[in-house]
CSV table of C-alpha atoms in Angstrom, one decimal:
chain,number,residue,atom,x,y,z
A,595,UNK,CA,62.0,6.1,50.6
A,596,UNK,CA,60.4,9.1,52.2
A,597,UNK,CA,59.8,12.6,50.9
A,598,UNK,CA,61.9,15.6,52.1
A,599,UNK,CA,60.5,16.2,55.6
A,600,UNK,CA,60.9,19.8,56.7
A,601,UNK,CA,59.7,19.0,60.2
A,602,UNK,CA,63.0,17.1,60.7
A,603,UNK,CA,65.0,20.2,59.6
A,604,UNK,CA,63.7,23.5,61.0
A,605,UNK,CA,66.4,25.4,59.1
A,606,UNK,CA,65.2,24.0,55.8
A,607,UNK,CA,61.6,24.9,56.7
A,608,UNK,CA,62.6,28.5,57.4
A,609,UNK,CA,64.5,28.7,54.1
A,610,UNK,CA,61.6,27.3,52.2
A,611,UNK,CA,59.1,29.7,53.9
A,612,UNK,CA,61.3,32.6,53.0
A,613,UNK,CA,61.6,31.3,49.4
A,614,UNK,CA,57.8,31.1,49.1
A,615,UNK,CA,57.6,34.7,50.2
A,616,UNK,CA,60.0,35.6,47.4
A,617,UNK,CA,58.2,33.6,44.7
A,618,UNK,CA,56.1,34.9,41.8
A,619,UNK,CA,53.9,32.6,39.9
A,620,UNK,CA,54.0,33.3,36.1
A,621,UNK,CA,51.1,32.0,34.1
A,622,UNK,CA,51.4,32.5,30.3
A,623,UNK,CA,48.0,32.6,28.6
A,624,UNK,CA,46.8,32.6,25.0
A,625,UNK,CA,43.1,32.2,24.4
A,626,UNK,CA,42.9,30.1,27.6
A,627,UNK,CA,40.0,31.5,29.5
A,628,UNK,CA,38.5,28.1,29.8
A,629,UNK,CA,41.6,26.9,31.6
A,630,UNK,CA,42.2,29.8,33.9
A,631,UNK,CA,39.4,29.2,36.3
A,632,UNK,CA,40.5,25.8,37.6
A,633,UNK,CA,44.2,26.9,37.5
A,634,UNK,CA,43.7,30.0,39.6
A,635,UNK,CA,41.3,28.5,42.0
A,636,UNK,CA,43.8,25.8,42.9
A,637,UNK,CA,46.7,28.2,43.1
A,638,UNK,CA,44.9,30.6,45.4
A,639,UNK,CA,44.1,27.7,47.7
A,640,UNK,CA,47.7,26.5,47.8
A,641,UNK,CA,49.7,26.5,51.0
A,642,UNK,CA,52.3,29.3,51.6
A,643,UNK,CA,52.0,31.6,48.7
A,644,UNK,CA,52.3,35.3,49.4
A,645,UNK,CA,48.8,36.0,48.1
A,646,UNK,CA,47.0,37.0,44.9
A,647,UNK,CA,49.7,39.7,44.2
A,648,UNK,CA,52.3,37.0,43.8
A,649,UNK,CA,50.4,35.6,40.8
A,650,UNK,CA,51.2,37.2,37.4
A,651,UNK,CA,49.2,36.3,34.3
A,652,UNK,CA,51.0,37.2,31.1
A,653,UNK,CA,48.6,37.3,28.2
A,654,UNK,CA,49.9,36.4,24.8
A,655,UNK,CA,47.5,38.5,22.7
A,656,UNK,CA,44.3,36.6,23.6
A,657,UNK,CA,41.1,37.3,21.8
A,658,UNK,CA,38.7,35.2,23.9
A,659,UNK,CA,38.1,37.8,26.6
A,660,UNK,CA,40.7,36.4,29.0
A,661,UNK,CA,41.9,39.8,30.2
A,662,UNK,CA,38.4,41.1,30.8
A,663,UNK,CA,37.5,37.9,32.7
A,664,UNK,CA,40.6,38.3,34.9
A,665,UNK,CA,39.9,41.9,35.7
A,666,UNK,CA,36.3,41.0,36.7
A,667,UNK,CA,37.0,37.7,38.6
A,668,UNK,CA,40.6,38.3,40.0
A,669,UNK,CA,41.3,42.0,40.1
A,670,UNK,CA,44.1,41.6,42.6
A,671,UNK,CA,46.2,39.4,40.3
A,672,UNK,CA,48.9,41.2,38.3
A,673,UNK,CA,48.5,41.2,34.6
A,674,UNK,CA,50.8,41.7,31.6
A,675,UNK,CA,49.2,42.2,28.1
A,676,UNK,CA,51.3,41.5,25.0
A,677,UNK,CA,49.9,42.7,21.7
A,678,UNK,CA,50.5,39.4,19.9
A,679,UNK,CA,51.3,35.8,20.6
A,680,UNK,CA,55.0,35.8,21.4
A,681,UNK,CA,55.0,32.0,21.9
A,682,UNK,CA,55.8,30.1,25.1
A,683,UNK,CA,59.5,30.8,25.1
A,684,UNK,CA,59.6,34.5,24.4
A,685,UNK,CA,56.4,35.2,26.3
A,686,UNK,CA,57.8,33.7,29.5
A,687,UNK,CA,61.1,35.5,28.9
A,688,UNK,CA,59.3,38.8,28.7
A,689,UNK,CA,57.3,38.1,31.8
A,690,UNK,CA,60.5,37.1,33.7
A,691,UNK,CA,62.0,40.5,32.7
A,692,UNK,CA,58.9,42.3,34.0
A,693,UNK,CA,58.5,40.5,37.3
A,694,UNK,CA,60.7,41.6,40.1
A,695,UNK,CA,60.9,38.5,42.3
A,696,UNK,CA,63.9,36.3,43.3
A,697,UNK,CA,62.2,33.1,42.3
A,698,UNK,CA,59.8,32.4,39.4
A,699,UNK,CA,57.3,29.5,39.2
A,700,UNK,CA,56.4,29.1,35.6
A,701,UNK,CA,53.0,27.4,35.5
A,702,UNK,CA,50.9,26.4,32.5
A,703,UNK,CA,47.4,27.7,32.4
A,704,UNK,CA,46.1,24.1,31.8
A,705,UNK,CA,47.4,22.9,35.2
A,706,UNK,CA,45.9,22.5,38.7
A,707,UNK,CA,48.3,22.5,41.6
A,708,UNK,CA,47.7,20.3,44.6
A,709,UNK,CA,47.7,22.4,47.8
A,710,UNK,CA,51.2,21.6,49.0
A,711,UNK,CA,52.9,21.6,45.5
A,712,UNK,CA,54.5,25.1,45.8
A,713,UNK,CA,55.8,24.3,49.3
A,714,UNK,CA,57.3,21.0,48.1
A,715,UNK,CA,59.0,22.8,45.2
A,716,UNK,CA,60.3,25.5,47.7
A,717,UNK,CA,61.7,22.8,50.0
A,718,UNK,CA,63.6,21.2,47.2
A,719,UNK,CA,64.9,24.5,45.9
A,720,UNK,CA,65.9,25.6,49.5
A,721,UNK,CA,67.8,22.3,49.7
A,722,UNK,CA,70.3,23.6,47.2
A,723,UNK,CA,68.8,23.2,43.7
A,724,UNK,CA,68.9,25.9,41.0
A,725,UNK,CA,65.7,24.7,39.4
A,726,UNK,CA,63.1,22.2,40.4
A,727,UNK,CA,60.1,20.8,38.6
A,728,UNK,CA,56.8,19.2,39.6
A,729,UNK,CA,55.5,15.7,39.0
A,730,UNK,CA,52.7,16.2,36.4
A,731,UNK,CA,49.6,14.0,36.6
A,732,UNK,CA,46.7,13.4,34.3
A,733,UNK,CA,43.8,15.7,34.9
A,734,UNK,CA,42.0,13.1,37.0
A,735,UNK,CA,45.1,12.5,39.0
A,736,UNK,CA,45.3,8.8,38.2
A,737,UNK,CA,48.3,8.6,35.8
A,738,UNK,CA,51.6,10.2,35.3
A,739,UNK,CA,52.0,12.9,32.7
A,740,UNK,CA,55.7,13.9,33.4
A,741,UNK,CA,57.9,12.4,36.1
A,742,UNK,CA,61.3,13.5,34.9
A,743,UNK,CA,62.9,14.5,31.6
A,744,UNK,CA,64.9,12.4,29.2
A,745,UNK,CA,66.0,12.8,25.6
A,746,UNK,CA,67.0,11.0,22.5
A,747,UNK,CA,70.4,11.8,21.0
A,748,UNK,CA,68.5,13.5,18.2
A,749,UNK,CA,67.3,16.3,20.6
A,750,UNK,CA,63.7,15.0,21.1
A,751,UNK,CA,62.4,15.2,24.6
A,752,UNK,CA,60.7,12.4,26.5
A,753,UNK,CA,58.4,12.6,29.5
A,754,UNK,CA,59.4,9.8,31.8
A,755,UNK,CA,56.5,7.8,33.2
A,756,UNK,CA,54.0,9.2,30.7
A,757,UNK,CA,50.6,7.3,30.9
A,758,UNK,CA,51.7,5.0,33.8
A,759,UNK,CA,49.6,4.7,37.0
A,760,UNK,CA,50.7,7.0,39.8
A,761,UNK,CA,52.9,4.8,42.1
A,762,UNK,CA,51.3,3.9,45.4
A,763,UNK,CA,52.9,5.0,48.6
A,764,UNK,CA,54.9,8.1,49.6
A,765,UNK,CA,56.7,9.7,46.7
A,766,UNK,CA,60.5,9.5,46.6
A,767,UNK,CA,62.8,12.5,47.4
A,768,UNK,CA,63.8,14.9,44.7
A,769,UNK,CA,65.8,13.3,41.9
A,770,UNK,CA,68.3,14.5,39.3
A,771,UNK,CA,66.8,15.1,35.9
A,772,UNK,CA,68.1,16.3,32.6
A,773,UNK,CA,65.3,18.9,32.5
A,774,UNK,CA,62.1,19.7,34.2
A,775,UNK,CA,58.8,20.4,32.4
A,776,UNK,CA,58.1,24.0,31.7
A,777,UNK,CA,54.5,23.4,32.7
A,778,UNK,CA,55.5,23.6,36.4
A,779,UNK,CA,59.1,24.9,36.8
A,780,UNK,CA,60.6,26.8,39.7
A,781,UNK,CA,63.8,28.6,39.0
A,782,UNK,CA,65.9,31.4,40.4
A,783,UNK,CA,65.1,34.5,38.3
A,784,UNK,CA,68.7,35.8,38.3
A,785,UNK,CA,69.9,32.4,37.0
A,786,UNK,CA,67.2,32.2,34.4
A,787,UNK,CA,67.9,35.6,33.0
A,788,UNK,CA,71.7,35.1,33.1
A,789,UNK,CA,71.3,31.9,31.0
A,790,UNK,CA,69.2,33.8,28.4
A,791,UNK,CA,65.9,32.3,29.5
A,792,UNK,CA,64.1,30.0,27.2
A,793,UNK,CA,65.5,30.0,23.6
A,794,UNK,CA,63.1,32.6,22.0
A,795,UNK,CA,63.5,31.2,18.5
A,796,UNK,CA,61.8,27.9,19.7
A,797,UNK,CA,58.4,29.6,20.0
A,798,UNK,CA,57.1,26.4,21.7
A,799,UNK,CA,58.2,22.7,22.3
A,800,UNK,CA,61.5,21.5,23.7
A,801,UNK,CA,62.3,24.9,25.1
A,802,UNK,CA,62.3,23.3,28.6
A,803,UNK,CA,64.7,20.5,27.4
A,804,UNK,CA,67.0,23.1,25.9
A,805,UNK,CA,67.0,25.2,29.1
A,806,UNK,CA,67.6,22.1,31.3
A,807,UNK,CA,70.5,20.9,29.1
A,808,UNK,CA,72.0,24.4,29.1
A,809,UNK,CA,71.7,24.5,32.9
A,810,UNK,CA,73.5,21.2,33.1
A,811,UNK,CA,76.2,22.4,30.8
A,812,UNK,CA,76.7,25.5,33.0
A,813,UNK,CA,77.2,23.3,36.1
A,814,UNK,CA,73.9,24.0,37.7
A,815,UNK,CA,71.6,21.6,39.6
A,816,UNK,CA,68.1,20.5,38.6
A,817,UNK,CA,65.8,18.3,40.6
A,818,UNK,CA,62.5,16.6,39.8
A,819,UNK,CA,60.2,16.7,42.8
A,820,UNK,CA,57.7,13.8,42.9
A,821,UNK,CA,56.1,15.2,46.1
A,822,UNK,CA,55.1,18.4,44.2
A,823,UNK,CA,52.0,17.1,42.4
A,824,UNK,CA,50.3,19.2,39.6
A,825,UNK,CA,47.5,18.0,37.5
A,826,UNK,CA,47.8,18.8,33.8
A,827,UNK,CA,45.5,18.7,30.8
A,828,UNK,CA,47.9,17.1,28.4
A,829,UNK,CA,48.3,19.4,25.3
A,830,UNK,CA,45.4,21.5,26.6
A,831,UNK,CA,47.0,24.8,25.7
A,832,UNK,CA,49.5,23.5,23.2
A,833,UNK,CA,46.6,21.9,21.2
A,834,UNK,CA,45.8,25.3,19.8
A,835,UNK,CA,48.7,25.1,17.3
A,836,UNK,CA,47.9,23.5,13.9
A,837,UNK,CA,49.3,20.0,13.7
A,838,UNK,CA,51.5,20.8,10.7
A,839,UNK,CA,53.2,23.8,12.5
A,840,UNK,CA,53.6,21.8,15.7
A,841,UNK,CA,55.3,19.0,13.8
A,842,UNK,CA,57.8,21.5,12.2
A,843,UNK,CA,58.5,23.0,15.6
A,844,UNK,CA,59.2,19.6,17.1
A,845,UNK,CA,61.7,18.8,14.3
A,846,UNK,CA,63.3,22.2,14.1
A,847,UNK,CA,63.7,22.6,17.8
A,848,UNK,CA,65.1,19.1,18.3
A,849,UNK,CA,67.8,19.9,15.8
A,850,UNK,CA,68.5,23.3,17.4
A,851,UNK,CA,68.9,21.6,20.7
A,852,UNK,CA,71.5,19.2,19.3
A,853,UNK,CA,73.3,22.0,17.6
A,854,UNK,CA,73.5,24.2,20.6
A,855,UNK,CA,74.4,21.8,23.4
A,856,UNK,CA,76.8,19.1,22.3
A,857,UNK,CA,80.5,19.7,22.6
A,858,UNK,CA,82.5,20.1,19.3
A,859,UNK,CA,83.8,16.5,19.0
A,860,UNK,CA,80.4,14.9,19.7
A,861,UNK,CA,78.6,17.4,17.5
A,862,UNK,CA,80.7,16.2,14.5
A,863,UNK,CA,79.0,12.8,14.7
A,864,UNK,CA,75.6,13.6,16.2
A,865,UNK,CA,74.5,16.6,14.1
A,866,UNK,CA,74.8,14.9,10.7
A,867,UNK,CA,73.1,11.8,12.1
A,868,UNK,CA,70.2,13.8,13.5
A,869,UNK,CA,69.8,15.7,10.2
A,870,UNK,CA,69.8,12.4,8.3
A,871,UNK,CA,67.1,10.9,10.6
A,872,UNK,CA,65.0,14.1,10.3
A,873,UNK,CA,65.2,13.8,6.5
A,874,UNK,CA,64.1,10.2,6.8
A,875,UNK,CA,61.0,11.2,8.8
A,876,UNK,CA,60.2,13.9,6.3
A,877,UNK,CA,60.6,12.1,3.0
A,878,UNK,CA,61.8,8.5,3.1
A,879,UNK,CA,59.2,6.3,1.4
A,880,UNK,CA,60.5,3.0,2.8
A,881,UNK,CA,63.4,1.5,4.8
A,882,UNK,CA,65.6,1.2,1.7
A,883,UNK,CA,65.2,4.9,1.0
A,884,UNK,CA,65.9,5.8,4.6
A,885,UNK,CA,69.1,3.8,4.6
A,886,UNK,CA,70.1,5.5,1.3
A,887,UNK,CA,69.6,8.9,2.9
A,888,UNK,CA,71.7,8.0,5.9
A,889,UNK,CA,74.5,6.4,3.9
A,890,UNK,CA,74.6,9.4,1.6
A,891,UNK,CA,74.8,11.8,4.6
A,892,UNK,CA,77.6,9.8,6.1
A,893,UNK,CA,79.6,9.6,2.9
A,894,UNK,CA,80.8,13.2,3.1
A,895,UNK,CA,80.7,15.9,5.8
A,896,UNK,CA,81.8,19.5,5.1
A,897,UNK,CA,82.1,22.7,7.2
A,898,UNK,CA,79.0,24.8,7.1
A,899,UNK,CA,78.4,28.3,8.6
A,900,UNK,CA,80.4,28.7,11.8
A,901,UNK,CA,82.3,25.5,11.1
A,902,UNK,CA,79.2,23.3,11.7
A,903,UNK,CA,79.6,19.7,10.5
A,904,UNK,CA,76.9,19.3,7.8
A,905,UNK,CA,76.3,16.8,5.0
A,906,UNK,CA,77.5,18.0,1.6
A,907,UNK,CA,75.5,20.7,-0.2
A,908,UNK,CA,74.4,18.1,-2.9
A,909,UNK,CA,73.0,15.7,-0.3
A,910,UNK,CA,69.5,14.6,-1.4
A,911,UNK,CA,68.1,15.0,2.1
A,912,UNK,CA,68.3,18.8,2.1
A,913,UNK,CA,65.1,19.4,0.1
A,914,UNK,CA,63.2,17.2,2.6
A,915,UNK,CA,64.3,19.6,5.4
A,916,UNK,CA,63.4,22.8,3.5
A,917,UNK,CA,60.2,23.3,5.4
A,918,UNK,CA,62.2,23.6,8.7
A,919,UNK,CA,63.8,26.8,7.4
A,920,UNK,CA,67.1,26.0,9.3
A,921,UNK,CA,69.2,29.1,9.5
A,922,UNK,CA,72.6,27.6,10.3
A,923,UNK,CA,74.4,30.9,10.5
A,924,UNK,CA,72.0,32.0,13.3
A,925,UNK,CA,72.1,28.6,14.9
A,926,UNK,CA,75.9,28.7,15.0
A,927,UNK,CA,75.9,32.1,16.7
A,928,UNK,CA,73.4,30.7,19.3
A,929,UNK,CA,75.7,27.7,19.8
A,930,UNK,CA,78.7,30.0,20.5
A,931,UNK,CA,76.8,31.7,23.3
A,932,UNK,CA,75.7,28.4,24.9
A,933,UNK,CA,79.1,26.9,24.7
A,934,UNK,CA,80.6,29.9,26.4
A,935,UNK,CA,78.6,28.8,29.5
A,936,UNK,CA,80.3,25.4,29.7
A,937,UNK,CA,81.4,24.3,33.1
A,938,UNK,CA,80.6,20.6,32.8
A,939,UNK,CA,81.7,18.1,30.2
A,940,UNK,CA,79.5,16.0,27.9
A,941,UNK,CA,80.8,12.9,29.6
A,942,UNK,CA,79.1,14.2,32.8
A,943,UNK,CA,75.9,15.3,31.1
A,944,UNK,CA,75.0,12.7,28.5
A,945,UNK,CA,74.2,9.9,31.0
A,946,UNK,CA,71.3,12.1,32.0
A,947,UNK,CA,69.7,11.7,28.6
A,948,UNK,CA,68.3,8.5,29.9
A,949,UNK,CA,66.8,7.4,26.5
A,950,UNK,CA,69.5,8.3,23.9
A,951,UNK,CA,68.3,5.5,21.5
A,952,UNK,CA,64.6,6.1,21.7
A,953,UNK,CA,63.3,6.1,18.1
A,954,UNK,CA,61.2,9.0,16.9
A,955,UNK,CA,58.4,8.2,16.2
A,956,UNK,CA,58.1,4.9,18.2
A,957,UNK,CA,57.9,2.6,15.1
A,958,UNK,CA,59.9,-0.3,13.8
A,959,UNK,CA,60.9,1.7,10.6
A,960,UNK,CA,62.1,4.6,12.7
A,961,UNK,CA,64.1,2.2,14.9
A,962,UNK,CA,65.7,0.6,11.9
A,963,UNK,CA,66.8,4.0,10.6
A,964,UNK,CA,68.1,4.9,14.0
A,965,UNK,CA,70.2,1.8,14.2
A,966,UNK,CA,71.6,2.4,10.7
A,967,UNK,CA,72.5,6.0,11.7
A,968,UNK,CA,74.2,4.8,15.0
A,969,UNK,CA,76.3,2.4,13.0
A,970,UNK,CA,77.2,4.7,10.1
A,971,UNK,CA,78.1,7.7,12.4
A,972,UNK,CA,79.8,5.5,15.1
A,973,UNK,CA,77.7,6.8,18.0
A,974,UNK,CA,78.0,3.9,20.4
A,975,UNK,CA,81.3,5.2,21.8
A,976,UNK,CA,79.4,8.4,22.8
A,977,UNK,CA,76.1,6.9,24.1
A,978,UNK,CA,77.0,3.3,24.9
A,979,UNK,CA,75.9,0.1,23.2
A,980,UNK,CA,72.6,-0.2,21.5
A,981,UNK,CA,70.0,-2.3,23.4
A,982,UNK,CA,69.0,-5.6,22.0
A,983,UNK,CA,66.8,-5.2,18.9
A,984,UNK,CA,64.9,-8.4,19.6
A,985,UNK,CA,62.8,-7.2,22.6
A,986,UNK,CA,59.1,-7.9,22.9
A,987,UNK,CA,56.7,-5.8,20.8
A,988,UNK,CA,55.1,-2.9,22.7
A,989,UNK,CA,52.0,-2.7,20.6
A,990,UNK,CA,49.4,-4.3,23.0
A,991,UNK,CA,50.8,-2.4,26.0
A,992,UNK,CA,50.7,0.9,24.2
A,993,UNK,CA,47.2,0.1,22.9
A,994,UNK,CA,45.9,-0.5,26.4
A,995,UNK,CA,47.5,2.7,27.6
A,996,UNK,CA,45.9,4.7,24.8
A,997,UNK,CA,42.5,3.2,25.6
A,998,UNK,CA,42.8,4.2,29.3
A,999,UNK,CA,43.9,7.8,28.3
A,1000,UNK,CA,41.0,8.2,25.9
A,1001,UNK,CA,38.5,6.9,28.5
A,1002,UNK,CA,39.8,9.3,31.1
A,1003,UNK,CA,39.7,12.3,28.6
A,1004,UNK,CA,36.1,11.4,27.6
A,1005,UNK,CA,35.0,11.0,31.3
A,1006,UNK,CA,36.6,14.2,32.4
A,1007,UNK,CA,35.9,16.6,29.6
A,1008,UNK,CA,33.6,15.0,27.0
A,1009,UNK,CA,34.2,14.8,23.3
A,1010,UNK,CA,36.3,18.0,23.1
A,1011,UNK,CA,38.9,16.6,25.5
A,1012,UNK,CA,38.9,13.3,23.7
A,1013,UNK,CA,39.7,15.1,20.4
A,1014,UNK,CA,42.5,17.1,22.2
A,1015,UNK,CA,43.9,13.9,23.6
A,1016,UNK,CA,43.9,12.4,20.1
A,1017,UNK,CA,45.6,15.4,18.6
A,1018,UNK,CA,48.2,15.4,21.3
A,1019,UNK,CA,49.0,11.8,20.7
A,1020,UNK,CA,49.5,12.4,17.0
A,1021,UNK,CA,51.9,15.2,17.8
A,1022,UNK,CA,53.7,12.9,20.2
A,1023,UNK,CA,54.0,10.3,17.4
A,1024,UNK,CA,55.6,12.9,15.2
A,1025,UNK,CA,57.8,14.5,17.8
A,1026,UNK,CA,57.9,11.9,20.6
A,1027,UNK,CA,57.5,14.4,23.5
A,1028,UNK,CA,56.0,11.8,25.9
C-alpha cells in the first residue's frame, strides 16, 4: 500500500498547504533545555511551516535557563512562561487557550521531526480527520516507539509496535486509531477546546488516551499517520518525574479513564473489575491473595457518589488504593460532562481498544488476576472471548528487545540515556504504556 500522494490530488495538496499556514506548533517544556536544541533545529528545517513565528514554546516553570536560552538562540519564536509546572495536560491546555491558530500541533520537546512530517500530518487532516498523530521512532530511527494507540479494558494505554524494527518499504496510508500520542498530535483547536482539552487532573500520562477515547465517543475521526515520522527520546522529558509519583499517576489516570468513558451498563462491570486489579497490583502478596481481593470485590457492589458502581465500603482492597487519592465525587462530575458528548456507542468504540485483555504489568501473575476478574465480572460479553492462555512465553523475545533498546540508548546518549531507558522501562512495567 502507498502513502497518501498529494500529487495525485491537487485539491488535497492545496487544502494541506492552507492548513500548514494555519498551524501553530506548541512545545511544552519543563527543564528541557538539553532537548530543545535538536527539537527546534529539526522543526525549523521542516517543509511547509509558516516560519519561526508559528512555533510556540510554553515553559512550565523551568529552572534550567530554558527561557534565557530561547531568547538568545531563537528570539523569533513565541514564548509563554508559566510560573510553576502545570503538568503536561494543564500546560498544553493553557497554551491552546493562548495560541490563536485554527490547527495545533502538540509536540514533545524530546522529539525530532523528519522534514516532511508536518506536511504528512496536514495531508491526513486535510483528508477529513479531526485529529492525526505521527509515527514515533526511536531516537536513532531504527525502531518503532508508537505506531497507533490501543488500551486494556482497565484504562492502561499501549503503544502499538513499541520496540519493533521500522517496517521496510513505503509506509501505509493513515489508519484509524483509538488515540494518537500526545508527543506529536495535530488537532483542530476549536475541537480541542470544545472537548475540554486534555483532562487537567491527569497532570501527565494517559491524557492522550483519554482525549482520543473522548473524541471517539463524540463521533470524531482520528488517524494514525505512518508517513509522518518523528524521532522520540522515549521518556526523555517524562523521566523527570520520580518513579513513585509516575506509578501513582499511571494507576489513577487509568481508573479515571475507565470511569469517564464507558457507558453506564458497561461501567457497572468494568469499573469494579479495574479497581480490583489495581488493588492486586498495589498490595496482593501472591495469586491467592489477588483472587481473594477480586472475589471480595465481586461479592457486593453498591452505589457510590453520583451512582458510581463501587465495591462495598468494607472491601479490603480500599486501603491498598489509598495512595491514589481517588475523589469519586469529582470523578463522577467529570464523567457526566464526558457522557454529555456521546454521539457513538460503546459497541462502535470498544473494538478500537485493540488489546482489551493485555495484562498490567506483563507478567503471569497479572494475567492470572486479569483472567479471574474477567470471569467474576463477566466481561467477555463486552470485549469478546479471552485468548488462549497456553501461548508461548514471551520472555526470550522481550529480553532481546530490551537488549537492543539498551544498546541503542548507550550508543546514542551514553550512560545517562541508558539510565533513562531503564527508568522508562520500569515505569512501563508498572503502568504498561508501551
